[in-house]
CSV table of C-alpha atoms in Angstrom, one decimal:
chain,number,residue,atom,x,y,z
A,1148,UNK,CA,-36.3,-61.6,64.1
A,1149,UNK,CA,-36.7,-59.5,67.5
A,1150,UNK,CA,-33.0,-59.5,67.7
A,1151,UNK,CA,-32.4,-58.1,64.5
A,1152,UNK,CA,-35.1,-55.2,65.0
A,1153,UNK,CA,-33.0,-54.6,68.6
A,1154,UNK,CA,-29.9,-54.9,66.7
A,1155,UNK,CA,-31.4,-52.4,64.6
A,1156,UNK,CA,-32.6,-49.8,66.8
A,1157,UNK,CA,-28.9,-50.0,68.9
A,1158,UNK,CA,-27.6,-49.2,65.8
A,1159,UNK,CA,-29.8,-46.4,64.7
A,1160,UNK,CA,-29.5,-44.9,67.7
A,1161,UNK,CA,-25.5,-45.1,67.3
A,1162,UNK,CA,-26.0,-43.4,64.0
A,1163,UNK,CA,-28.0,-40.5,66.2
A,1164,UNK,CA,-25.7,-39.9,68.2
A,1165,UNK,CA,-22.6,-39.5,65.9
A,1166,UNK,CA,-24.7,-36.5,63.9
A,1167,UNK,CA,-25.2,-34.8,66.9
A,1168,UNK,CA,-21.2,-34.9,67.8
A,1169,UNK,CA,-20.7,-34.2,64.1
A,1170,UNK,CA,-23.2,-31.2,64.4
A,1171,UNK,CA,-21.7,-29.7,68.1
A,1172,UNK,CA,-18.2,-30.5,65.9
A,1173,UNK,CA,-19.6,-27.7,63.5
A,1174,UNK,CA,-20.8,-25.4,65.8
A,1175,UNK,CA,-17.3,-25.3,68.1
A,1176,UNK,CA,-15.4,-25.3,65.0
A,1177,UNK,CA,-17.5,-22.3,63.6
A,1178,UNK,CA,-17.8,-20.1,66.9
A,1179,UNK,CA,-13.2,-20.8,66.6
A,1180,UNK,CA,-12.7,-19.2,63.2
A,1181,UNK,CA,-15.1,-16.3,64.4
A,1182,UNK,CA,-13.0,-15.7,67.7
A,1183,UNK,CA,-9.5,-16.4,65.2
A,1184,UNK,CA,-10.6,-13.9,63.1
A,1185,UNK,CA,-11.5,-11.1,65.4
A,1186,UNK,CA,-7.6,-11.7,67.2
A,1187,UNK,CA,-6.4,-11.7,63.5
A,1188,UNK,CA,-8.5,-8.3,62.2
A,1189,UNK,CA,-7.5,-6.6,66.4
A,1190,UNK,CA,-3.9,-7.3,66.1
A,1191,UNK,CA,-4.3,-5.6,61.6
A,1192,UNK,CA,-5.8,-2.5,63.3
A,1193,UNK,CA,-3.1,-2.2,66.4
A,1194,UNK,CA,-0.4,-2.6,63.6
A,1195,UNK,CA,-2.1,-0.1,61.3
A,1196,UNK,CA,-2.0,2.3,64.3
A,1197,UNK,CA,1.5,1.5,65.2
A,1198,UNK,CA,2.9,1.9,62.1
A,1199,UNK,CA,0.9,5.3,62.0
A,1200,UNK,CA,1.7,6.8,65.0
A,1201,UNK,CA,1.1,10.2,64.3
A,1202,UNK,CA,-2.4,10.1,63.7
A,1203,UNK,CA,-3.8,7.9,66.7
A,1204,UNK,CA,-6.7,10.0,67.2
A,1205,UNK,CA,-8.5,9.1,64.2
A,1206,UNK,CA,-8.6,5.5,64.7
A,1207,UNK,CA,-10.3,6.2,68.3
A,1208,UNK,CA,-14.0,5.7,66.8
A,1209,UNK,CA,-17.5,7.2,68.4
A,1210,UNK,CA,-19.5,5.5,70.9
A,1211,UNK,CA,-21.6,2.9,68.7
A,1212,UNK,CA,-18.6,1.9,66.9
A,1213,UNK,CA,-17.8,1.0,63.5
A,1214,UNK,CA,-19.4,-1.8,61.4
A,1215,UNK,CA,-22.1,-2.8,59.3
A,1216,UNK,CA,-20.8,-0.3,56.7
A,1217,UNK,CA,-20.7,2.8,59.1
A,1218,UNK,CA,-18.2,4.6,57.5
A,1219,UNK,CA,-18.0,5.8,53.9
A,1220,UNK,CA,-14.9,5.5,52.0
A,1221,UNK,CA,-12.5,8.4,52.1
A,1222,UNK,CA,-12.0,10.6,49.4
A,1223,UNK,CA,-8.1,10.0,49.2
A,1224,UNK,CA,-7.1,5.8,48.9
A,1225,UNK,CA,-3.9,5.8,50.4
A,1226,UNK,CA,-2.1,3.2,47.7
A,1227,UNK,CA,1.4,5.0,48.2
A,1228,UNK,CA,3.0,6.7,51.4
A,1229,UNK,CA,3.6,9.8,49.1
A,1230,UNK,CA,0.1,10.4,48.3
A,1231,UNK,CA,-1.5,11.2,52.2
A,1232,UNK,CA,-0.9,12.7,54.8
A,1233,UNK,CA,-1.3,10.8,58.4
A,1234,UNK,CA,-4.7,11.9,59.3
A,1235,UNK,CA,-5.6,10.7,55.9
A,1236,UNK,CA,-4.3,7.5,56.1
A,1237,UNK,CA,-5.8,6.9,59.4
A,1238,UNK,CA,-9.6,7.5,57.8
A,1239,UNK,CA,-8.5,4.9,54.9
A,1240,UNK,CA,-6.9,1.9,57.2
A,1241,UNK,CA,-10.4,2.9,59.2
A,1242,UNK,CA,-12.7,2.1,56.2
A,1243,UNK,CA,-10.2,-1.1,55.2
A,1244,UNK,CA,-10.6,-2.4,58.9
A,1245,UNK,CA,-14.4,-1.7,58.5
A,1246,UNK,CA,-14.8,-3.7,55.3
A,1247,UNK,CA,-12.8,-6.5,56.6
A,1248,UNK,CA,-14.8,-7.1,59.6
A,1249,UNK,CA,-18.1,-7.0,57.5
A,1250,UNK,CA,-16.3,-9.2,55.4
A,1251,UNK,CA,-16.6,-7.1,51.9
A,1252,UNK,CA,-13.4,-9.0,50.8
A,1253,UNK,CA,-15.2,-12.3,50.3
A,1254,UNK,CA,-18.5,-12.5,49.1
A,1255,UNK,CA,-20.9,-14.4,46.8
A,1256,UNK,CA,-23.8,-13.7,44.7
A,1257,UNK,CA,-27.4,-15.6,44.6
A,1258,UNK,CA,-30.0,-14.4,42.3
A,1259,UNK,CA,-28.3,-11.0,41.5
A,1260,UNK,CA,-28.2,-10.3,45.6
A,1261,UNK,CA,-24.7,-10.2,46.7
A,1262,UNK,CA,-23.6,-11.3,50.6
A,1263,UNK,CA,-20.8,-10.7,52.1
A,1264,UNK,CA,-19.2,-14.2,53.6
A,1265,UNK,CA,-16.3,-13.0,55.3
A,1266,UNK,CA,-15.5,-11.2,58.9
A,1267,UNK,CA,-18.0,-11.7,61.3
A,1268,UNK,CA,-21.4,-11.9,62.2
A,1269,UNK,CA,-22.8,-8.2,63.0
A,1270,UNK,CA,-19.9,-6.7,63.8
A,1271,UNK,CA,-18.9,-4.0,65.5
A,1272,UNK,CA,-15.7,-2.3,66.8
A,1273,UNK,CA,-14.3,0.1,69.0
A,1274,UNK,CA,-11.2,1.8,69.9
A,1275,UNK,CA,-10.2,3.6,72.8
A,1276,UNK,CA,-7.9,5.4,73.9
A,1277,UNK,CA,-6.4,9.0,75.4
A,1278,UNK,CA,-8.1,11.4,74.2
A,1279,UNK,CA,-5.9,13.8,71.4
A,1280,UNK,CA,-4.0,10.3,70.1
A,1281,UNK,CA,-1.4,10.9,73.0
A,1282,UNK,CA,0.9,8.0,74.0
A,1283,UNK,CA,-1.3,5.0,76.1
A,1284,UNK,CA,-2.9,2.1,76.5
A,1285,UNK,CA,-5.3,1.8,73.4
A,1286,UNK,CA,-8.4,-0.7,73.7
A,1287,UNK,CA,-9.2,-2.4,71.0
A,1288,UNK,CA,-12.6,-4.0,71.0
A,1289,UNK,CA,-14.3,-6.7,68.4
A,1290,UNK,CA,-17.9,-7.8,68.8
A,1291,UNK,CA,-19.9,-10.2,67.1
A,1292,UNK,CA,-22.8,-12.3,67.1
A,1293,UNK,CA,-22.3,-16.3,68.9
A,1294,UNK,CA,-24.1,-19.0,68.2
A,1295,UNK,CA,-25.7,-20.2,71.9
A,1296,UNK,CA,-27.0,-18.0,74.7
A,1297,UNK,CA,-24.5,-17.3,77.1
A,1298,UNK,CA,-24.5,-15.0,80.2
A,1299,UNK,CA,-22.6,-11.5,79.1
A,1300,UNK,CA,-20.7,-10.0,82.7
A,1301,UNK,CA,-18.4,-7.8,80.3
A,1302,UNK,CA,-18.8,-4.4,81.5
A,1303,UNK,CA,-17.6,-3.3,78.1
A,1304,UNK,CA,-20.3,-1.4,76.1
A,1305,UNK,CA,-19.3,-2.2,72.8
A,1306,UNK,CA,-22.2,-3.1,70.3
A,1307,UNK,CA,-24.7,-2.9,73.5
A,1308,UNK,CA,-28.4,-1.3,73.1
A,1309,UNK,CA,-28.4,-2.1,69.0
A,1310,UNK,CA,-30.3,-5.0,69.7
A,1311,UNK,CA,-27.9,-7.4,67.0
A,1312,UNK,CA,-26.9,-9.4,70.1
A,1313,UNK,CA,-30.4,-10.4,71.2
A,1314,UNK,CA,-33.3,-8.6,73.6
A,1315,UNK,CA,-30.2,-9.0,76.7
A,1316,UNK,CA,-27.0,-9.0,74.8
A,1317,UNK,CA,-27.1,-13.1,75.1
A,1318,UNK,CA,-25.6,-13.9,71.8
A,1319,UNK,CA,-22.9,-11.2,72.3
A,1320,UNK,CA,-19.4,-12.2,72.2
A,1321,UNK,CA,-16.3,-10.0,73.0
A,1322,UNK,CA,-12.4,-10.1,72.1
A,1323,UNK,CA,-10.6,-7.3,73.2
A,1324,UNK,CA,-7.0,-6.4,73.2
A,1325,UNK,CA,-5.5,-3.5,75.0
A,1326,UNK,CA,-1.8,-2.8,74.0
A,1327,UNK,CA,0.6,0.4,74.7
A,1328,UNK,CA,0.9,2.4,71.8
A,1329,UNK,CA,3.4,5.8,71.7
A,1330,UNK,CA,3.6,8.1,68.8
């Protein structure tokens, strides 16, 4: 009998342990699509720009960033080359970027309250850049809120001081992708 209560416990114990891999599983594989996704949404936004050379200077966004629903959407949709002009343009990939991060695209609806379940978690973004949309190195910048605590040493201020990322920035996590763009 006492060596099928041992038997018992060895294999409860077993069973433990396999939820807590399954569970760390979860949390790797989550804190992956959120760092795929911000490479995937960095490189749209560097295309975007490339492709709209003319009008660098207004994807180069103010100090806090963009995110969360920051911007409003622009007066003119750009659905056809023929109907805006660069600067335009620029204003509407800015909003499209912006609604993709806070992932507007996918969303779902409990009790009449509707959530948005795609992008990231508290985003923000920033782009850098010289000043006037002249030919450079442009720095894009992706923030979001991680999962576990980890010790921030980016210098990059980014999404700092809004308090999203915990009291000292602990949950923040960082991609960033700096890439030469000439108009």
């Amino acid at each position: 009998m006492i060596e099928i209560l041992v038997a018992l416990l060895l294999i409860s114990v077993g069973f433990m342990n396999i939820a807590g891999l399954q569970t760390a599983a979860k949390k790797a594989n989550y804190a992956s699509l959120q760092r795929t996704t911000a490479a995937i949404l960095g490189r749209d936004v560097a295309e975007k720009m490339r492709a709209n050379p003319v009008a660098l200077g207004g994807y180069i966004t103010a100090a806090g960033g963009v995110g969360g629903g920051t911007l409003s959407q622009p007066g003119t949709t750009c659905t056809s080359a023929s109907q805006c002009n660069p600067g335009q343009l620029a204003a509407y990939d800015m909003w499209l970027w912006e609604q993709a991060i806070d992932g507007a695209n996918e969303s779902r609806t409990i009790n009449s309250a509707v959530t948005n379940t795609g992008g990231l978690v508290n985003p923000t973004a920033c782009i850098t850049g010289p000043s006037g949309g002249l030919a450079g190195v442009y720095v894009i910048t992706l923030v979001w809120r991680g999962l576990n605590e980890l010790n921030n040493v980016s210098s990059d201020t980014c999404g700092t001081g809004a308090g999203k990322y915990g009291t000292n920035e602990e949950f923040r996590r960082i991609l960033q992708i700096r890439t030469y763009i000439s108009p």
